[in-house]
C-alpha positions as MATLAB code, in Angstrom:
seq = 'XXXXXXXXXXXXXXXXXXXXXXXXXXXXXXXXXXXXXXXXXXXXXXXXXXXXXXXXXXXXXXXXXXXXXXXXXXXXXXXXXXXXXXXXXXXXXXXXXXXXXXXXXXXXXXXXXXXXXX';
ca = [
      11.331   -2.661   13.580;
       8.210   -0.332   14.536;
       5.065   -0.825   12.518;
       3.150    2.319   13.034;
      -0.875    2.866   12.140;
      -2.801    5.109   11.732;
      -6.127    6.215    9.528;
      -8.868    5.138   11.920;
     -11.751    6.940   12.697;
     -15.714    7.073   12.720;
     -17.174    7.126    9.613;
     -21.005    6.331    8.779;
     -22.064    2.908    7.013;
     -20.978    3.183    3.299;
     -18.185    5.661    3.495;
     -14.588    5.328    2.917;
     -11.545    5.194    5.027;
      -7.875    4.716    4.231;
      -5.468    3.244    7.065;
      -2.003    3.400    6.583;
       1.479    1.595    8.454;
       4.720    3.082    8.255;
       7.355    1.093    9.130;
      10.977    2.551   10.943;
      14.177    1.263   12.214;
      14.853   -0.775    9.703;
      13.136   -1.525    6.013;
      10.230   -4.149    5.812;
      10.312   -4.092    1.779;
      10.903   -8.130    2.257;
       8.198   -9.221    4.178;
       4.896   -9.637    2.897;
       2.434   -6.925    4.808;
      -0.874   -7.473    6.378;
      -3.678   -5.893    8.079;
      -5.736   -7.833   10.667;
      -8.527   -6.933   12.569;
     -10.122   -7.805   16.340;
     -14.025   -7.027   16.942;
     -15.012   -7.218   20.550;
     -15.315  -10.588   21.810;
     -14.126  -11.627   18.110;
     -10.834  -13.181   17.543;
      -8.397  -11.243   15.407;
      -8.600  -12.342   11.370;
      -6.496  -11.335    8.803;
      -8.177   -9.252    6.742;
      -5.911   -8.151    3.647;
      -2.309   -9.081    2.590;
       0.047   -8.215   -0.117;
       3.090   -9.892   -1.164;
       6.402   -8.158   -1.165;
       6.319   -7.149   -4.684;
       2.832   -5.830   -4.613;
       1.972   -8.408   -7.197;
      -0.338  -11.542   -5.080;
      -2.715  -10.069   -2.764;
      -5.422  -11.976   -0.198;
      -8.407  -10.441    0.825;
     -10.926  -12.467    3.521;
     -14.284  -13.260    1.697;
     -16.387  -10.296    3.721;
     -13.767   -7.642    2.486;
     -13.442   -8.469   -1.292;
     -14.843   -5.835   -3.091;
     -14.475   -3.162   -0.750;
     -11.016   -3.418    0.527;
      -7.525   -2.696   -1.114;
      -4.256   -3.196    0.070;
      -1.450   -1.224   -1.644;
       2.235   -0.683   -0.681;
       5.053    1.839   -1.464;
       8.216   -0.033   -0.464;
      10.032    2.936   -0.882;
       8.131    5.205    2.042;
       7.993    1.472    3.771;
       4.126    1.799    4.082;
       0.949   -0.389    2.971;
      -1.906    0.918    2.596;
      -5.562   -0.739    3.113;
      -8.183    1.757    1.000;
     -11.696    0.642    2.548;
     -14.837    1.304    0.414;
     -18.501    1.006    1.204;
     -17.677    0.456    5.125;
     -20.199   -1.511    7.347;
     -21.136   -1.897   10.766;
     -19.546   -5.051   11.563;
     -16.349   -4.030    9.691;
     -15.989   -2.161   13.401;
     -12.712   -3.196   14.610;
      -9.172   -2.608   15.872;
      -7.073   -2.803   12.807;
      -3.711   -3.777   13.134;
      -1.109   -4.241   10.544;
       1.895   -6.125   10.081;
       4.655   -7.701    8.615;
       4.257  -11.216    7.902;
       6.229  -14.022    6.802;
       4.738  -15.009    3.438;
       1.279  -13.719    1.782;
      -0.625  -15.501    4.817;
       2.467  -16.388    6.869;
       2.963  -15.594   10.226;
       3.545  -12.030   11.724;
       6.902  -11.220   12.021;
       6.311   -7.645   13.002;
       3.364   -6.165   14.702;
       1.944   -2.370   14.588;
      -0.249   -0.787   16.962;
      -3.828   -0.914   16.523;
      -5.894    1.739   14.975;
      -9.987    1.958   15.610;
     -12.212    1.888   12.937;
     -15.956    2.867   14.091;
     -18.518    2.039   11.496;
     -22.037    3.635   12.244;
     -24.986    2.412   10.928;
];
């Protein structure tokens, strides 16, 4: 399986920003999906999750509000729809595919930047 990301970019404080992970070689439709993030010199937190029937979601405390995760099993892709952006949401995103709501990755994608400018 290969999570791919993609969606990052700079955007100023208060803007929008949608990130999205396809998956390939084989569906993902089972697993729960995630998206975590890493800030420099942070460690990497889980920021969003969805379950895999789109139905229980988890959002960290500083996102919720702001932040949406969607998925469309058939295209094999969650979304994460991020509203009213802020400086310290500045991170590496990464999704994946987890093991439960807030299980453990099974599946990892790449990382996409998000650069949030005050």
């Amino acid at each position: 399986v290969q999570l791919q990301a993609s969606g990052g970019g700079l955007v100023q404080a208060g803007g929008s920003l949608t990130l999205s992970c396809g998956a390939s070689g084989r569906t993902v439709s089972s697993y729960a999906r995630g998206w975590f993030r890493q800030a420099p010199g942070k460690e990497r937190e889980r920021v969003a999750a969805l379950d895999w029937r789109g139905s229980t979601t988890y959002y960290v405390d500083s996102v919720k509000g702001r932040f949406t995760i969607s998925r469309d099993n058939a295209k094999n892709t969650v979304y994460l729809q991020m509203n009213s952006l802020k400086p310290e949401d500045t991170a590496i995103y990464y999704c994946a595919a987890t093991v439960g709501l807030v299980g453990p990755p099974r599946y990892w994608g790449q990382g996409t930047l998000v650069t949030v400018s005050s």
